[in-house]
PDB file of C-alpha atoms in Angstrom:
ATOM      1  CA  UNK S 169     -53.867 168.176  57.730  1.00 78.00           C
ATOM      2  CA  UNK S 170     -55.159 170.812  59.545  1.00 83.00           C
ATOM      3  CA  UNK S 171     -51.676 172.324  59.874  1.00 86.00           C
ATOM      4  CA  UNK S 172     -51.093 172.031  56.790  1.00 88.00           C
ATOM      5  CA  UNK S 173     -54.200 173.905  55.342  1.00 88.00           C
ATOM      6  CA  UNK S 174     -52.541 176.925  57.908  1.00 90.00           C
ATOM      7  CA  UNK S 175     -49.456 176.774  55.598  1.00 91.00           C
ATOM      8  CA  UNK S 176     -51.334 177.480  52.222  1.00 91.00           C
ATOM      9  CA  UNK S 177     -52.460 180.376  54.003  1.00 91.00           C
ATOM     10  CA  UNK S 178     -49.663 181.749  55.090  1.00 92.00           C
ATOM     11  CA  UNK S 179     -47.350 180.945  50.930  1.00 92.00           C
ATOM     12  CA  UNK S 180     -51.438 183.218  49.574  1.00 91.00           C
ATOM     13  CA  UNK S 181     -50.092 185.408  52.252  1.00 92.00           C
ATOM     14  CA  UNK S 182     -45.845 185.140  50.463  1.00 91.00           C
ATOM     15  CA  UNK S 183     -47.727 184.549  46.747  1.00 91.00           C
ATOM     16  CA  UNK S 184     -49.104 188.621  47.624  1.00 90.00           C
ATOM     17  CA  UNK S 185     -46.127 189.783  48.892  1.00 90.00           C
ATOM     18  CA  UNK S 186     -44.045 188.968  46.374  1.00 89.00           C
ATOM     19  CA  UNK S 187     -45.891 189.217  42.521  1.00 88.00           C
ATOM     20  CA  UNK S 188     -47.883 191.937  43.824  1.00 85.00           C
ATOM     21  CA  UNK S 189     -47.071 195.970  42.653  1.00 82.00           C
ATOM     22  CA  UNK S 190     -50.116 198.120  44.344  1.00 84.00           C
ATOM     23  CA  UNK S 191     -48.524 198.827  48.539  1.00 86.00           C
ATOM     24  CA  UNK S 192     -51.911 198.408  49.306  1.00 87.00           C
ATOM     25  CA  UNK S 193     -51.876 195.163  48.004  1.00 88.00           C
ATOM     26  CA  UNK S 194     -49.017 193.963  49.769  1.00 90.00           C
ATOM     27  CA  UNK S 195     -50.215 195.201  53.305  1.00 91.00           C
ATOM     28  CA  UNK S 196     -53.036 192.832  52.916  1.00 91.00           C
ATOM     29  CA  UNK S 197     -50.726 189.943  52.430  1.00 92.00           C
ATOM     30  CA  UNK S 198     -48.159 190.851  55.692  1.00 93.00           C
ATOM     31  CA  UNK S 199     -50.966 191.082  56.989  1.00 92.00           C
ATOM     32  CA  UNK S 200     -52.951 187.911  55.705  1.00 92.00           C
ATOM     33  CA  UNK S 201     -49.209 186.047  56.659  1.00 93.00           C
ATOM     34  CA  UNK S 202     -49.642 187.350  59.907  1.00 92.00           C
ATOM     35  CA  UNK S 203     -53.210 185.842  60.514  1.00 92.00           C
ATOM     36  CA  UNK S 204     -51.949 182.907  59.563  1.00 93.00           C
ATOM     37  CA  UNK S 205     -49.073 182.211  62.139  1.00 93.00           C
ATOM     38  CA  UNK S 206     -51.320 183.460  64.563  1.00 92.00           C
ATOM     39  CA  UNK S 207     -53.432 180.765  63.578  1.00 92.00           C
ATOM     40  CA  UNK S 208     -50.746 177.584  63.511  1.00 91.00           C
ATOM     41  CA  UNK S 209     -50.383 178.574  67.406  1.00 90.00           C
ATOM     42  CA  UNK S 210     -53.524 178.799  68.377  1.00 89.00           C
ATOM     43  CA  UNK S 211     -53.797 175.211  66.348  1.00 88.00           C
ATOM     44  CA  UNK S 212     -50.509 173.781  67.748  1.00 87.00           C
ATOM     45  CA  UNK S 213     -52.495 175.213  71.349  1.00 84.00           C
ATOM     46  CA  UNK S 214     -54.873 172.898  71.107  1.00 85.00           C
ATOM     47  CA  UNK S 215     -56.466 169.577  73.139  1.00 83.00           C
ATOM     48  CA  UNK S 216     -58.671 167.447  71.718  1.00 81.00           C
ATOM     49  CA  UNK S 217     -62.246 168.492  73.436  1.00 80.00           C
ATOM     50  CA  UNK S 218     -59.834 171.524  75.634  1.00 78.00           C
ATOM     51  CA  UNK S 219     -62.187 174.008  78.045  1.00 81.00           C
ATOM     52  CA  UNK S 220     -61.146 177.524  77.556  1.00 80.00           C
ATOM     53  CA  UNK S 221     -58.208 178.006  80.372  1.00 79.00           C
ATOM     54  CA  UNK S 222     -60.319 179.972  82.709  1.00 80.00           C
ATOM     55  CA  UNK S 223     -61.081 178.526  86.804  1.00 80.00           C
ATOM     56  CA  UNK S 224     -64.735 178.198  87.298  1.00 76.00           C
ATOM     57  CA  UNK S 225     -65.609 178.055  91.579  1.00 75.00           C
ATOM     58  CA  UNK S 226     -67.752 175.431  91.909  1.00 75.00           C
ATOM     59  CA  UNK S 227     -65.681 173.049  88.819  1.00 74.00           C
ATOM     60  CA  UNK S 228     -62.241 171.623  88.333  1.00 74.00           C
ATOM     61  CA  UNK S 229     -61.622 171.141  84.975  1.00 73.00           C
ATOM     62  CA  UNK S 230     -58.907 168.736  83.515  1.00 75.00           C
ATOM     63  CA  UNK S 231     -58.444 169.150  80.033  1.00 78.00           C
ATOM     64  CA  UNK S 232     -57.978 172.877  79.838  1.00 81.00           C
ATOM     65  CA  UNK S 233     -56.390 174.069  75.951  1.00 83.00           C
ATOM     66  CA  UNK S 234     -52.997 175.501  76.896  1.00 84.00           C
ATOM     67  CA  UNK S 235     -52.683 178.881  77.688  1.00 85.00           C
ATOM     68  CA  UNK S 236     -49.120 179.787  76.810  1.00 87.00           C
ATOM     69  CA  UNK S 237     -48.924 180.613  72.838  1.00 87.00           C
ATOM     70  CA  UNK S 238     -52.782 182.574  73.486  1.00 88.00           C
ATOM     71  CA  UNK S 239     -51.415 185.043  75.658  1.00 89.00           C
ATOM     72  CA  UNK S 240     -48.130 185.031  73.257  1.00 90.00           C
ATOM     73  CA  UNK S 241     -50.468 185.579  70.196  1.00 91.00           C
ATOM     74  CA  UNK S 242     -52.718 187.606  72.291  1.00 91.00           C
ATOM     75  CA  UNK S 243     -49.081 189.987  72.150  1.00 91.00           C
ATOM     76  CA  UNK S 244     -48.628 189.403  68.270  1.00 91.00           C
ATOM     77  CA  UNK S 245     -52.426 190.299  66.806  1.00 91.00           C
ATOM     78  CA  UNK S 246     -51.218 194.031  69.086  1.00 91.00           C
ATOM     79  CA  UNK S 247     -48.079 195.125  67.807  1.00 91.00           C
ATOM     80  CA  UNK S 248     -49.361 193.705  64.392  1.00 91.00           C
ATOM     81  CA  UNK S 249     -52.069 195.899  64.140  1.00 91.00           C
ATOM     82  CA  UNK S 250     -48.958 198.559  65.789  1.00 92.00           C
ATOM     83  CA  UNK S 251     -46.604 197.699  62.435  1.00 91.00           C
ATOM     84  CA  UNK S 252     -49.711 197.698  60.275  1.00 91.00           C
ATOM     85  CA  UNK S 253     -51.186 201.058  62.007  1.00 91.00           C
ATOM     86  CA  UNK S 254     -46.596 202.224  60.495  1.00 92.00           C
ATOM     87  CA  UNK S 255     -47.233 201.007  57.565  1.00 91.00           C
ATOM     88  CA  UNK S 256     -50.488 202.811  56.062  1.00 90.00           C
ATOM     89  CA  UNK S 257     -49.174 206.190  57.077  1.00 90.00           C
ATOM     90  CA  UNK S 258     -45.945 205.730  55.006  1.00 89.00           C
ATOM     91  CA  UNK S 259     -47.798 204.320  52.350  1.00 88.00           C
ATOM     92  CA  UNK S 260     -50.205 207.879  52.809  1.00 86.00           C
ATOM     93  CA  UNK S 261     -47.305 209.959  52.763  1.00 86.00           C
ATOM     94  CA  UNK S 262     -45.864 207.866  50.075  1.00 84.00           C
ATOM     95  CA  UNK S 263     -48.939 208.483  48.364  1.00 84.00           C
ATOM     96  CA  UNK S 264     -48.488 212.308  49.193  1.00 82.00           C
ATOM     97  CA  UNK S 265     -44.999 212.478  48.043  1.00 80.00           C
ATOM     98  CA  UNK S 266     -45.649 210.540  43.937  1.00 79.00           C
ATOM     99  CA  UNK S 267     -49.134 210.462  43.767  1.00 77.00           C
ATOM    100  CA  UNK S 268     -49.103 207.163  43.252  1.00 77.00           C
ATOM    101  CA  UNK S 269     -49.324 202.894  45.269  1.00 78.00           C
ATOM    102  CA  UNK S 270     -47.346 201.393  41.674  1.00 79.00           C
ATOM    103  CA  UNK S 271     -44.435 200.020  43.510  1.00 78.00           C
ATOM    104  CA  UNK S 272     -42.642 200.678  39.843  1.00 78.00           C
ATOM    105  CA  UNK S 273     -42.855 203.512  38.968  1.00 78.00           C
ATOM    106  CA  UNK S 274     -41.837 205.231  42.234  1.00 74.00           C
ATOM    107  CA  UNK S 275     -38.649 203.184  41.702  1.00 72.00           C
ATOM    108  CA  UNK S 276     -37.925 205.194  38.474  1.00 72.00           C
ATOM    109  CA  UNK S 277     -38.846 208.874  40.436  1.00 67.00           C
ATOM    110  CA  UNK S 278     -35.471 207.902  42.176  1.00 61.00           C
ATOM    111  CA  UNK S 279     -37.245 206.498  45.362  1.00 48.00           C
TER     112      UNK S 279
ATOM    113  CA  UNK V  32     -63.400 169.334  64.176  1.00 72.00           C
ATOM    114  CA  UNK V  33     -65.758 170.086  61.330  1.00 82.00           C
ATOM    115  CA  UNK V  34     -66.256 173.217  60.959  1.00 86.00           C
ATOM    116  CA  UNK V  35     -62.746 174.706  61.621  1.00 87.00           C
ATOM    117  CA  UNK V  36     -62.074 173.537  58.269  1.00 89.00           C
ATOM    118  CA  UNK V  37     -65.127 175.047  57.002  1.00 91.00           C
ATOM    119  CA  UNK V  38     -63.630 177.630  58.035  1.00 91.00           C
ATOM    120  CA  UNK V  39     -60.506 177.424  57.260  1.00 91.00           C
ATOM    121  CA  UNK V  40     -60.986 176.887  53.863  1.00 92.00           C
ATOM    122  CA  UNK V  41     -63.520 180.036  53.848  1.00 92.00           C
ATOM    123  CA  UNK V  42     -60.794 181.936  55.391  1.00 91.00           C
ATOM    124  CA  UNK V  43     -58.423 180.401  52.105  1.00 92.00           C
ATOM    125  CA  UNK V  44     -61.427 181.470  49.946  1.00 93.00           C
ATOM    126  CA  UNK V  45     -61.260 184.937  51.155  1.00 92.00           C
ATOM    127  CA  UNK V  46     -57.039 185.429  50.982  1.00 92.00           C
ATOM    128  CA  UNK V  47     -57.497 184.282  47.440  1.00 92.00           C
ATOM    129  CA  UNK V  48     -60.390 186.735  46.452  1.00 91.00           C
ATOM    130  CA  UNK V  49     -58.194 189.939  48.820  1.00 89.00           C
ATOM    131  CA  UNK V  50     -55.102 188.311  46.446  1.00 88.00           C
ATOM    132  CA  UNK V  51     -56.807 188.333  43.349  1.00 87.00           C
ATOM    133  CA  UNK V  52     -59.371 191.219  42.754  1.00 87.00           C
ATOM    134  CA  UNK V  53     -59.003 194.207  40.729  1.00 82.00           C
ATOM    135  CA  UNK V  54     -60.303 197.078  43.414  1.00 83.00           C
ATOM    136  CA  UNK V  55     -58.309 198.081  46.139  1.00 84.00           C
ATOM    137  CA  UNK V  56     -61.871 198.825  48.850  1.00 86.00           C
ATOM    138  CA  UNK V  57     -63.214 194.865  47.910  1.00 88.00           C
ATOM    139  CA  UNK V  58     -59.739 194.098  47.708  1.00 89.00           C
ATOM    140  CA  UNK V  59     -59.428 194.902  51.846  1.00 89.00           C
ATOM    141  CA  UNK V  60     -63.434 193.974  52.789  1.00 90.00           C
ATOM    142  CA  UNK V  61     -62.174 190.541  51.280  1.00 92.00           C
ATOM    143  CA  UNK V  62     -58.882 190.600  53.943  1.00 91.00           C
ATOM    144  CA  UNK V  63     -61.543 192.216  56.876  1.00 91.00           C
ATOM    145  CA  UNK V  64     -63.887 188.628  56.037  1.00 92.00           C
ATOM    146  CA  UNK V  65     -60.915 186.807  56.616  1.00 92.00           C
ATOM    147  CA  UNK V  66     -59.505 188.231  60.455  1.00 91.00           C
ATOM    148  CA  UNK V  67     -63.407 188.465  61.229  1.00 92.00           C
ATOM    149  CA  UNK V  68     -63.695 184.616  60.564  1.00 92.00           C
ATOM    150  CA  UNK V  69     -59.630 184.218  62.487  1.00 92.00           C
ATOM    151  CA  UNK V  70     -61.499 185.610  65.081  1.00 92.00           C
ATOM    152  CA  UNK V  71     -64.724 183.022  64.345  1.00 92.00           C
ATOM    153  CA  UNK V  72     -60.991 180.258  64.409  1.00 90.00           C
ATOM    154  CA  UNK V  73     -60.695 181.129  67.612  1.00 90.00           C
ATOM    155  CA  UNK V  74     -64.296 181.487  69.358  1.00 90.00           C
ATOM    156  CA  UNK V  75     -63.574 177.523  68.559  1.00 89.00           C
ATOM    157  CA  UNK V  76     -59.960 176.466  69.410  1.00 87.00           C
ATOM    158  CA  UNK V  77     -61.222 177.865  73.115  1.00 86.00           C
ATOM    159  CA  UNK V  78     -59.418 181.158  72.796  1.00 86.00           C
ATOM    160  CA  UNK V  79     -62.212 183.823  73.514  1.00 87.00           C
ATOM    161  CA  UNK V  80     -59.802 186.313  74.775  1.00 88.00           C
ATOM    162  CA  UNK V  81     -58.169 186.451  71.086  1.00 89.00           C
ATOM    163  CA  UNK V  82     -61.758 185.802  69.613  1.00 91.00           C
ATOM    164  CA  UNK V  83     -62.414 189.776  71.356  1.00 92.00           C
ATOM    165  CA  UNK V  84     -59.064 191.016  70.949  1.00 90.00           C
ATOM    166  CA  UNK V  85     -59.130 189.664  67.306  1.00 91.00           C
ATOM    167  CA  UNK V  86     -62.364 191.037  66.868  1.00 93.00           C
ATOM    168  CA  UNK V  87     -61.447 194.954  68.364  1.00 92.00           C
ATOM    169  CA  UNK V  88     -58.327 195.419  66.296  1.00 91.00           C
ATOM    170  CA  UNK V  89     -59.405 193.376  63.180  1.00 91.00           C
ATOM    171  CA  UNK V  90     -62.372 196.480  62.720  1.00 92.00           C
ATOM    172  CA  UNK V  91     -59.616 199.055  63.473  1.00 91.00           C
ATOM    173  CA  UNK V  92     -57.386 198.112  61.259  1.00 90.00           C
ATOM    174  CA  UNK V  93     -60.661 197.323  58.102  1.00 90.00           C
ATOM    175  CA  UNK V  94     -60.418 200.869  59.148  1.00 90.00           C
ATOM    176  CA  UNK V  95     -57.688 202.650  58.676  1.00 88.00           C
ATOM    177  CA  UNK V  96     -56.846 200.497  55.322  1.00 88.00           C
ATOM    178  CA  UNK V  97     -60.199 202.643  54.167  1.00 88.00           C
ATOM    179  CA  UNK V  98     -59.039 204.860  55.394  1.00 83.00           C
ATOM    180  CA  UNK V  99     -55.637 204.930  52.778  1.00 81.00           C
ATOM    181  CA  UNK V 100     -57.259 203.747  49.181  1.00 81.00           C
ATOM    182  CA  UNK V 101     -60.816 205.612  49.633  1.00 77.00           C
ATOM    183  CA  UNK V 102     -60.621 208.884  47.954  1.00 67.00           C
ATOM    184  CA  UNK V 103     -57.879 207.356  45.822  1.00 64.00           C
ATOM    185  CA  UNK V 104     -59.506 206.435  42.800  1.00 59.00           C
ATOM    186  CA  UNK V 105     -56.855 204.690  41.951  1.00 60.00           C
ATOM    187  CA  UNK V 106     -56.855 203.186  38.644  1.00 57.00           C
ATOM    188  CA  UNK V 107     -55.943 199.512  37.986  1.00 56.00           C
ATOM    189  CA  UNK V 108     -53.077 198.276  37.262  1.00 57.00           C
ATOM    190  CA  UNK V 109     -53.295 197.258  33.623  1.00 56.00           C
ATOM    191  CA  UNK V 110     -49.767 195.936  33.052  1.00 60.00           C
ATOM    192  CA  UNK V 111     -48.650 192.596  31.684  1.00 61.00           C
ATOM    193  CA  UNK V 112     -48.400 190.158  34.004  1.00 65.00           C
ATOM    194  CA  UNK V 113     -44.649 189.367  34.707  1.00 76.00           C
ATOM    195  CA  UNK V 114     -45.010 185.228  34.518  1.00 82.00           C
ATOM    196  CA  UNK V 115     -41.467 184.609  35.228  1.00 85.00           C
ATOM    197  CA  UNK V 116     -41.118 186.520  37.453  1.00 83.00           C
ATOM    198  CA  UNK V 117     -45.083 184.155  39.046  1.00 86.00           C
ATOM    199  CA  UNK V 118     -43.935 180.882  38.060  1.00 90.00           C
ATOM    200  CA  UNK V 119     -40.450 181.428  40.505  1.00 90.00           C
ATOM    201  CA  UNK V 120     -42.691 182.370  43.329  1.00 89.00           C
ATOM    202  CA  UNK V 121     -44.930 179.929  42.312  1.00 91.00           C
ATOM    203  CA  UNK V 122     -42.050 176.761  42.222  1.00 93.00           C
ATOM    204  CA  UNK V 123     -40.439 178.105  45.990  1.00 92.00           C
ATOM    205  CA  UNK V 124     -44.411 179.292  47.023  1.00 92.00           C
ATOM    206  CA  UNK V 125     -44.848 174.990  46.563  1.00 93.00           C
ATOM    207  CA  UNK V 126     -41.344 174.050  47.686  1.00 93.00           C
ATOM    208  CA  UNK V 127     -41.757 175.878  51.110  1.00 91.00           C
ATOM    209  CA  UNK V 128     -45.457 173.861  51.325  1.00 91.00           C
ATOM    210  CA  UNK V 129     -42.633 170.875  50.726  1.00 92.00           C
ATOM    211  CA  UNK V 130     -40.750 170.962  53.061  1.00 92.00           C
ATOM    212  CA  UNK V 131     -43.584 172.006  55.625  1.00 89.00           C
ATOM    213  CA  UNK V 132     -45.356 168.676  55.289  1.00 88.00           C
ATOM    214  CA  UNK V 133     -42.157 167.368  55.989  1.00 90.00           C
ATOM    215  CA  UNK V 134     -41.641 168.815  59.157  1.00 88.00           C
ATOM    216  CA  UNK V 135     -45.378 168.949  60.185  1.00 85.00           C
ATOM    217  CA  UNK V 136     -44.744 165.223  60.940  1.00 84.00           C
ATOM    218  CA  UNK V 137     -42.018 165.554  63.651  1.00 83.00           C
ATOM    219  CA  UNK V 138     -44.312 168.335  65.396  1.00 81.00           C
ATOM    220  CA  UNK V 139     -46.883 166.779  68.394  1.00 80.00           C
ATOM    221  CA  UNK V 140     -50.535 165.541  65.587  1.00 79.00           C
ATOM    222  CA  UNK V 141     -53.558 168.061  66.292  1.00 79.00           C
ATOM    223  CA  UNK V 142     -55.271 168.310  70.111  1.00 76.00           C
ATOM    224  CA  UNK V 143     -52.446 166.068  71.407  1.00 79.00           C
ATOM    225  CA  UNK V 144     -50.061 169.354  72.791  1.00 79.00           C
ATOM    226  CA  UNK V 145     -46.333 168.055  75.289  1.00 79.00           C
ATOM    227  CA  UNK V 146     -47.764 171.806  77.416  1.00 77.00           C
ATOM    228  CA  UNK V 147     -44.630 171.157  79.918  1.00 80.00           C
ATOM    229  CA  UNK V 148     -44.368 174.556  80.754  1.00 80.00           C
ATOM    230  CA  UNK V 149     -48.410 175.585  81.157  1.00 78.00           C
ATOM    231  CA  UNK V 150     -48.579 172.522  83.124  1.00 79.00           C
ATOM    232  CA  UNK V 151     -46.950 174.751  85.974  1.00 80.00           C
ATOM    233  CA  UNK V 152     -48.848 177.594  84.554  1.00 80.00           C
ATOM    234  CA  UNK V 153     -52.451 175.465  84.699  1.00 80.00           C
ATOM    235  CA  UNK V 154     -52.276 173.913  88.390  1.00 79.00           C
ATOM    236  CA  UNK V 155     -50.287 176.770  89.580  1.00 80.00           C
ATOM    237  CA  UNK V 156     -51.758 179.660  88.738  1.00 77.00           C
ATOM    238  CA  UNK V 157     -54.903 180.433  90.552  1.00 79.00           C
ATOM    239  CA  UNK V 158     -52.150 180.198  93.840  1.00 80.00           C
ATOM    240  CA  UNK V 159     -49.538 182.117  92.671  1.00 80.00           C
ATOM    241  CA  UNK V 160     -51.206 184.777  91.095  1.00 80.00           C
ATOM    242  CA  UNK V 161     -55.328 184.868  92.267  1.00 80.00           C
ATOM    243  CA  UNK V 162     -55.927 185.066  88.569  1.00 78.00           C
ATOM    244  CA  UNK V 163     -58.964 182.508  87.655  1.00 81.00           C
ATOM    245  CA  UNK V 164     -58.574 183.587  84.058  1.00 83.00           C
ATOM    246  CA  UNK V 165     -55.724 181.518  83.130  1.00 83.00           C
ATOM    247  CA  UNK V 166     -54.359 184.450  80.334  1.00 84.00           C
ATOM    248  CA  UNK V 167     -54.587 187.082  81.750  1.00 85.00           C
ATOM    249  CA  UNK V 168     -52.220 185.198  84.784  1.00 85.00           C
ATOM    250  CA  UNK V 169     -49.978 184.777  82.040  1.00 84.00           C
ATOM    251  CA  UNK V 170     -49.717 187.669  80.201  1.00 85.00           C
ATOM    252  CA  UNK V 171     -49.992 189.899  82.746  1.00 86.00           C
ATOM    253  CA  UNK V 172     -47.792 188.231  86.205  1.00 85.00           C
ATOM    254  CA  UNK V 173     -45.516 185.746  84.225  1.00 86.00           C
ATOM    255  CA  UNK V 174     -43.963 187.065  81.491  1.00 86.00           C
ATOM    256  CA  UNK V 175     -45.174 190.377  82.093  1.00 87.00           C
ATOM    257  CA  UNK V 176     -42.128 191.356  80.568  1.00 90.00           C
ATOM    258  CA  UNK V 177     -42.960 191.048  77.505  1.00 88.00           C
ATOM    259  CA  UNK V 178     -46.098 193.275  78.118  1.00 89.00           C
ATOM    260  CA  UNK V 179     -43.774 195.814  78.756  1.00 92.00           C
ATOM    261  CA  UNK V 180     -42.138 195.242  75.087  1.00 90.00           C
ATOM    262  CA  UNK V 181     -46.072 195.488  73.618  1.00 90.00           C
ATOM    263  CA  UNK V 182     -46.095 198.496  74.917  1.00 91.00           C
ATOM    264  CA  UNK V 183     -42.912 200.087  74.358  1.00 93.00           C
ATOM    265  CA  UNK V 184     -43.442 198.890  70.668  1.00 92.00           C
ATOM    266  CA  UNK V 185     -46.630 200.277  70.344  1.00 91.00           C
ATOM    267  CA  UNK V 186     -45.752 203.771  72.358  1.00 93.00           C
ATOM    268  CA  UNK V 187     -42.858 203.545  69.514  1.00 92.00           C
ATOM    269  CA  UNK V 188     -45.527 203.015  66.699  1.00 92.00           C
ATOM    270  CA  UNK V 189     -47.450 206.079  67.608  1.00 91.00           C
ATOM    271  CA  UNK V 190     -44.140 207.987  67.525  1.00 93.00           C
ATOM    272  CA  UNK V 191     -43.199 206.737  64.053  1.00 92.00           C
ATOM    273  CA  UNK V 192     -46.547 208.141  62.687  1.00 90.00           C
ATOM    274  CA  UNK V 193     -47.004 211.214  63.973  1.00 90.00           C
ATOM    275  CA  UNK V 194     -43.955 211.697  62.500  1.00 89.00           C
ATOM    276  CA  UNK V 195     -44.350 210.201  59.077  1.00 87.00           C
ATOM    277  CA  UNK V 196     -48.095 212.359  59.083  1.00 84.00           C
ATOM    278  CA  UNK V 197     -46.574 215.326  60.594  1.00 84.00           C
ATOM    279  CA  UNK V 198     -47.709 218.703  59.165  1.00 78.00           C
ATOM    280  CA  UNK V 199     -45.446 221.624  60.658  1.00 75.00           C
ATOM    281  CA  UNK V 200     -42.336 220.808  60.988  1.00 69.00           C
ATOM    282  CA  UNK V 201     -41.387 219.743  57.429  1.00 69.00           C
ATOM    283  CA  UNK V 202     -39.527 221.117  54.223  1.00 64.00           C
ATOM    284  CA  UNK V 203     -41.234 222.633  51.848  1.00 62.00           C
ATOM    285  CA  UNK V 204     -40.758 221.591  48.496  1.00 57.00           C
ATOM    286  CA  UNK V 205     -38.926 224.202  47.202  1.00 54.00           C
ATOM    287  CA  UNK V 206     -35.663 224.383  50.060  1.00 54.00           C
ATOM    288  CA  UNK V 207     -35.258 220.836  49.460  1.00 50.00           C
ATOM    289  CA  UNK V 208     -34.463 221.586  45.597  1.00 48.00           C
ATOM    290  CA  UNK V 209     -32.227 224.622  47.189  1.00 49.00           C
ATOM    291  CA  UNK V 210     -30.516 222.332  49.370  1.00 47.00           C
ATOM    292  CA  UNK V 211     -30.024 220.045  46.756  1.00 47.00           C
ATOM    293  CA  UNK V 212     -28.692 222.371  43.890  1.00 45.00           C
ATOM    294  CA  UNK V 213     -26.108 223.940  46.945  1.00 40.00           C
TER     295      UNK V 213
END
């Protein structure tokens, strides 16, 4: 059930990418889809009544959550930031050249 | 896990607002709310490293997106919507959700991960790497090449931004026209 809510979040991002005509809206859709994917990996790695995967000196913790997806998603978050910055830079450049964010107009302007 | 459902509902509502609102600045701020909700969700799911990283990245992302939208005074696009395209996309998304629902039955249920690989990391992480934070031991020791690749991607993105937004060495508009005439 909670997986399905995560997938709904992903579909909202996909809808935004496919339907909207504004470049900034498309960037926002990509970001929302990325959030949903990150959240899904962490949800898969969660263990019921789990503890954070950090060892303590004075006690033995048995039920740690899965550290592997957390490590992968830590990488993915930073890469998502880099990708967003690159797309925004390209969008700003397009705005300087064509004076609009509307992709249908840009297509008409020999884009 | 009651609070997790509420948080996910909040994120879905924020995403719908971000997609459907007319004003671009409000849309950017709504997506910032979604990202901060995701940070709290990571905290509830016992991933504190991820929560910190997501918080920092989200704020940076907000600043950059606001830089892209502010002072552009973009008129809201008042064109009639393309109904057919929207309906096709909605049908596609409905099919996607249906097949996702069918496929989710094969996944391990929520709260019971398989952990075949990470059992090893949990058992031997301290002895092999000496790191008490096991996430750090995975990203910096067991899978350090991932982090190397991440650094490469970051460097490439910075180079790309500098190349796209540079002022020096760019051709003037007249020169481009002249070249095309020839």
